[in-house]
Amino acid sequence: MTTHRVVTTDTQIDQAISRAKALANEPRVISVVYRPGPGLDLLILQMSDGHRCVLPREDLQGLQGATRQQLSQIEILGNGTGLHWSALDVDLYVPALLQGIYGTRKWMAEIGAKGGAATSIAKRRSSRANGRKGGRPKHQESSAIAA
């Protein structure tokens, strides 16, 4: 049997407390509503400062293949700083969501790579037009600039 030990230092605890104090005046989630529908599959976050944040479910990491029943079972954690779906084992950090960060860096990079690799008639035309203009400028060595 494997045993695990988590070690948290006093410094790490102090840093976490400082970060939490910095969030004291930030808006927090007070309620969440999942609104499924044709063309509109949304999470609506009601914030403590009175405004609402509307997020498309398919843009959030871990929620793409979930059922409506699973999605409707949302828990608000950390005094409104986190959202949790226990049936899906998914946690999302609300301050990151408000900044447009809908998943881990790796996951978002994979989405960006897919978008960059996408092909379309418009993208082909644009690439050809850029090529006729000479394409991208050649990379200059920085040592040649130093004097």
C-alpha atoms as a PDB file:
ATOM      1  CA  MET A   1       0.000   0.000   0.000  1.00  0.00           C
ATOM      2  CA  THR A   2       1.336   3.428  -0.945  1.00  0.00           C
ATOM      3  CA  THR A   3       1.208   6.217   1.579  1.00  0.00           C
ATOM      4  CA  HIS A   4       1.312   9.894   0.737  1.00  0.00           C
ATOM      5  CA  ARG A   5       2.412  12.778   2.839  1.00  0.00           C
ATOM      6  CA  VAL A   6       1.523  16.387   2.114  1.00  0.00           C
ATOM      7  CA  VAL A   7       3.842  18.948   3.637  1.00  0.00           C
ATOM      8  CA  THR A   8       2.788  22.577   3.816  1.00  0.00           C
ATOM      9  CA  THR A   9       5.238  25.051   5.285  1.00  0.00           C
ATOM     10  CA  ASP A  10       4.365  27.985   7.509  1.00  0.00           C
ATOM     11  CA  THR A  11       5.551  30.299   4.731  1.00  0.00           C
ATOM     12  CA  GLN A  12       3.132  28.716   2.251  1.00  0.00           C
ATOM     13  CA  ILE A  13       0.281  29.058   4.737  1.00  0.00           C
ATOM     14  CA  ASP A  14       1.167  32.731   5.351  1.00  0.00           C
ATOM     15  CA  GLN A  15       1.259  33.362   1.584  1.00  0.00           C
ATOM     16  CA  ALA A  16      -2.156  31.713   1.154  1.00  0.00           C
ATOM     17  CA  ILE A  17      -3.604  33.880   3.917  1.00  0.00           C
ATOM     18  CA  SER A  18      -2.178  36.997   2.247  1.00  0.00           C
ATOM     19  CA  ARG A  19      -3.690  36.003  -1.096  1.00  0.00           C
ATOM     20  CA  ALA A  20      -7.055  35.388   0.584  1.00  0.00           C
ATOM     21  CA  LYS A  21      -6.966  38.824   2.226  1.00  0.00           C
ATOM     22  CA  ALA A  22      -6.249  40.395  -1.172  1.00  0.00           C
ATOM     23  CA  LEU A  23      -9.447  38.771  -2.487  1.00  0.00           C
ATOM     24  CA  ALA A  24     -11.603  40.163   0.329  1.00  0.00           C
ATOM     25  CA  ASN A  25     -12.898  43.033  -1.810  1.00  0.00           C
ATOM     26  CA  GLU A  26     -13.199  40.999  -5.016  1.00  0.00           C
ATOM     27  CA  PRO A  27     -16.619  39.881  -6.266  1.00  0.00           C
ATOM     28  CA  ARG A  28     -17.586  36.347  -5.311  1.00  0.00           C
ATOM     29  CA  VAL A  29     -20.234  33.978  -6.589  1.00  0.00           C
ATOM     30  CA  ILE A  30     -23.382  33.934  -4.491  1.00  0.00           C
ATOM     31  CA  SER A  31     -25.460  31.719  -6.795  1.00  0.00           C
ATOM     32  CA  VAL A  32     -25.095  29.710 -10.009  1.00  0.00           C
ATOM     33  CA  VAL A  33     -27.780  28.731 -12.491  1.00  0.00           C
ATOM     34  CA  TYR A  34     -27.277  26.251 -15.314  1.00  0.00           C
ATOM     35  CA  ARG A  35     -29.463  27.132 -18.316  1.00  0.00           C
ATOM     36  CA  PRO A  36     -29.495  24.432 -20.985  1.00  0.00           C
ATOM     37  CA  GLY A  37     -31.161  25.057 -24.274  1.00  0.00           C
ATOM     38  CA  PRO A  38     -30.749  24.849 -28.016  1.00  0.00           C
ATOM     39  CA  GLY A  39     -27.824  27.085 -28.926  1.00  0.00           C
ATOM     40  CA  LEU A  40     -27.634  28.426 -25.364  1.00  0.00           C
ATOM     41  CA  ASP A  41     -25.920  26.113 -22.914  1.00  0.00           C
ATOM     42  CA  LEU A  42     -24.941  28.577 -20.210  1.00  0.00           C
ATOM     43  CA  LEU A  43     -23.769  28.941 -16.636  1.00  0.00           C
ATOM     44  CA  ILE A  44     -24.966  32.180 -15.084  1.00  0.00           C
ATOM     45  CA  LEU A  45     -22.956  33.333 -12.068  1.00  0.00           C
ATOM     46  CA  GLN A  46     -24.607  35.879  -9.765  1.00  0.00           C
ATOM     47  CA  MET A  47     -21.808  37.883  -8.168  1.00  0.00           C
ATOM     48  CA  SER A  48     -21.702  39.509  -4.734  1.00  0.00           C
ATOM     49  CA  ASP A  49     -21.360  42.974  -6.290  1.00  0.00           C
ATOM     50  CA  GLY A  50     -24.675  42.550  -8.139  1.00  0.00           C
ATOM     51  CA  HIS A  51     -23.493  41.813 -11.653  1.00  0.00           C
ATOM     52  CA  ARG A  52     -23.852  38.532 -13.524  1.00  0.00           C
ATOM     53  CA  CYS A  53     -21.269  36.608 -15.492  1.00  0.00           C
ATOM     54  CA  VAL A  54     -22.551  34.389 -18.307  1.00  0.00           C
ATOM     55  CA  LEU A  55     -20.266  31.552 -19.431  1.00  0.00           C
ATOM     56  CA  PRO A  56     -20.823  29.081 -22.278  1.00  0.00           C
ATOM     57  CA  ARG A  57     -20.596  25.595 -20.787  1.00  0.00           C
ATOM     58  CA  GLU A  58     -18.695  24.120 -23.741  1.00  0.00           C
ATOM     59  CA  ASP A  59     -15.818  26.575 -23.172  1.00  0.00           C
ATOM     60  CA  LEU A  60     -15.122  25.320 -19.635  1.00  0.00           C
ATOM     61  CA  GLN A  61     -12.595  22.536 -19.091  1.00  0.00           C
ATOM     62  CA  GLY A  62     -14.121  19.291 -17.889  1.00  0.00           C
ATOM     63  CA  LEU A  63     -17.728  20.170 -18.696  1.00  0.00           C
ATOM     64  CA  GLN A  64     -17.874  19.345 -22.426  1.00  0.00           C
ATOM     65  CA  GLY A  65     -19.234  15.786 -22.212  1.00  0.00           C
ATOM     66  CA  ALA A  66     -21.336  16.214 -19.082  1.00  0.00           C
ATOM     67  CA  THR A  67     -25.053  15.484 -18.893  1.00  0.00           C
ATOM     68  CA  ARG A  68     -27.610  18.127 -17.914  1.00  0.00           C
ATOM     69  CA  GLN A  69     -28.163  16.328 -14.620  1.00  0.00           C
ATOM     70  CA  GLN A  70     -24.426  16.398 -13.803  1.00  0.00           C
ATOM     71  CA  LEU A  71     -24.112  20.047 -14.791  1.00  0.00           C
ATOM     72  CA  SER A  72     -27.031  21.137 -12.643  1.00  0.00           C
ATOM     73  CA  GLN A  73     -25.354  19.796  -9.469  1.00  0.00           C
ATOM     74  CA  ILE A  74     -22.993  22.711  -8.796  1.00  0.00           C
ATOM     75  CA  GLU A  75     -21.490  23.537  -5.428  1.00  0.00           C
ATOM     76  CA  ILE A  76     -20.081  26.951  -4.522  1.00  0.00           C
ATOM     77  CA  LEU A  77     -16.866  26.595  -2.517  1.00  0.00           C
ATOM     78  CA  GLY A  78     -14.365  28.831  -0.772  1.00  0.00           C
ATOM     79  CA  ASN A  79     -16.784  31.600   0.142  1.00  0.00           C
ATOM     80  CA  GLY A  80     -17.668  32.071  -3.530  1.00  0.00           C
ATOM     81  CA  THR A  81     -14.220  31.687  -5.085  1.00  0.00           C
ATOM     82  CA  GLY A  82     -14.723  28.183  -6.470  1.00  0.00           C
ATOM     83  CA  LEU A  83     -17.246  26.032  -8.332  1.00  0.00           C
ATOM     84  CA  HIS A  84     -17.342  22.256  -7.898  1.00  0.00           C
ATOM     85  CA  TRP A  85     -19.110  19.425  -9.718  1.00  0.00           C
ATOM     86  CA  SER A  86     -18.617  16.314  -7.556  1.00  0.00           C
ATOM     87  CA  ALA A  87     -20.130  13.916 -10.121  1.00  0.00           C
ATOM     88  CA  LEU A  88     -17.588  15.151 -12.686  1.00  0.00           C
ATOM     89  CA  ASP A  89     -14.658  15.749 -10.299  1.00  0.00           C
ATOM     90  CA  VAL A  90     -14.297  19.252 -11.778  1.00  0.00           C
ATOM     91  CA  ASP A  91     -13.294  22.398  -9.916  1.00  0.00           C
ATOM     92  CA  LEU A  92     -13.090  25.888 -11.426  1.00  0.00           C
ATOM     93  CA  TYR A  93     -11.571  28.984  -9.813  1.00  0.00           C
ATOM     94  CA  VAL A  94     -13.947  31.954 -10.100  1.00  0.00           C
ATOM     95  CA  PRO A  95     -11.317  34.766 -10.236  1.00  0.00           C
ATOM     96  CA  ALA A  96      -9.717  32.942 -13.182  1.00  0.00           C
ATOM     97  CA  LEU A  97     -13.099  32.534 -14.916  1.00  0.00           C
ATOM     98  CA  LEU A  98     -13.689  36.277 -14.584  1.00  0.00           C
ATOM     99  CA  GLN A  99     -10.349  36.834 -16.356  1.00  0.00           C
ATOM    100  CA  GLY A 100     -11.320  34.529 -19.231  1.00  0.00           C
ATOM    101  CA  ILE A 101      -9.211  31.590 -18.051  1.00  0.00           C
ATOM    102  CA  TYR A 102     -11.471  28.576 -18.520  1.00  0.00           C
ATOM    103  CA  GLY A 103      -9.024  25.745 -17.786  1.00  0.00           C
ATOM    104  CA  THR A 104      -5.414  24.824 -17.194  1.00  0.00           C
ATOM    105  CA  ARG A 105      -2.633  26.398 -19.265  1.00  0.00           C
ATOM    106  CA  LYS A 106      -1.993  23.105 -21.019  1.00  0.00           C
ATOM    107  CA  TRP A 107      -5.672  22.646 -21.898  1.00  0.00           C
ATOM    108  CA  MET A 108      -6.006  26.213 -23.180  1.00  0.00           C
ATOM    109  CA  ALA A 109      -2.776  25.823 -25.213  1.00  0.00           C
ATOM    110  CA  GLU A 110      -4.225  22.705 -26.854  1.00  0.00           C
ATOM    111  CA  ILE A 111      -7.344  24.665 -27.815  1.00  0.00           C
ATOM    112  CA  GLY A 112      -5.163  27.431 -29.249  1.00  0.00           C
ATOM    113  CA  ALA A 113      -3.119  24.913 -31.233  1.00  0.00           C
ATOM    114  CA  LYS A 114      -6.287  23.436 -32.705  1.00  0.00           C
ATOM    115  CA  GLY A 115      -7.454  26.883 -33.710  1.00  0.00           C
ATOM    116  CA  GLY A 116      -4.074  27.669 -35.271  1.00  0.00           C
ATOM    117  CA  ALA A 117      -4.100  24.391 -37.176  1.00  0.00           C
ATOM    118  CA  ALA A 118      -7.614  24.935 -38.499  1.00  0.00           C
ATOM    119  CA  THR A 119      -7.932  25.324 -42.231  1.00  0.00           C
ATOM    120  CA  SER A 120     -10.502  27.306 -44.097  1.00  0.00           C
ATOM    121  CA  ILE A 121     -10.882  28.982 -47.466  1.00  0.00           C
ATOM    122  CA  ALA A 122     -10.473  32.403 -45.816  1.00  0.00           C
ATOM    123  CA  LYS A 123      -7.279  31.312 -44.045  1.00  0.00           C
ATOM    124  CA  ARG A 124      -5.826  29.896 -47.280  1.00  0.00           C
ATOM    125  CA  ARG A 125      -6.609  33.103 -49.180  1.00  0.00           C
ATOM    126  CA  SER A 126      -5.037  35.233 -46.460  1.00  0.00           C
ATOM    127  CA  SER A 127      -1.889  33.081 -46.416  1.00  0.00           C
ATOM    128  CA  ARG A 128      -1.525  33.287 -50.194  1.00  0.00           C
ATOM    129  CA  ALA A 129      -2.020  37.056 -50.157  1.00  0.00           C
ATOM    130  CA  ASN A 130       0.639  37.375 -47.443  1.00  0.00           C
ATOM    131  CA  GLY A 131       2.993  35.205 -49.509  1.00  0.00           C
ATOM    132  CA  ARG A 132       2.559  37.467 -52.532  1.00  0.00           C
ATOM    133  CA  LYS A 133       3.666  40.376 -50.344  1.00  0.00           C
ATOM    134  CA  GLY A 134       6.881  38.541 -49.500  1.00  0.00           C
ATOM    135  CA  GLY A 135       5.677  36.537 -46.508  1.00  0.00           C
ATOM    136  CA  ARG A 136       7.090  36.970 -43.044  1.00  0.00           C
ATOM    137  CA  PRO A 137      10.281  38.969 -42.617  1.00  0.00           C
ATOM    138  CA  LYS A 138      13.445  36.917 -42.156  1.00  0.00           C
ATOM    139  CA  HIS A 139      14.756  36.592 -38.605  1.00  0.00           C
ATOM    140  CA  GLN A 140      17.674  38.954 -37.896  1.00  0.00           C
ATOM    141  CA  GLU A 141      20.507  37.858 -35.621  1.00  0.00           C
ATOM    142  CA  SER A 142      20.658  40.076 -32.531  1.00  0.00           C
ATOM    143  CA  SER A 143      24.498  39.960 -32.492  1.00  0.00           C
ATOM    144  CA  ALA A 144      24.607  41.856 -35.804  1.00  0.00           C
ATOM    145  CA  ILE A 145      22.745  44.747 -34.171  1.00  0.00           C
ATOM    146  CA  ALA A 146      25.120  45.096 -31.213  1.00  0.00           C
ATOM    147  CA  ALA A 147      27.788  47.753 -31.763  1.00  0.00           C
END
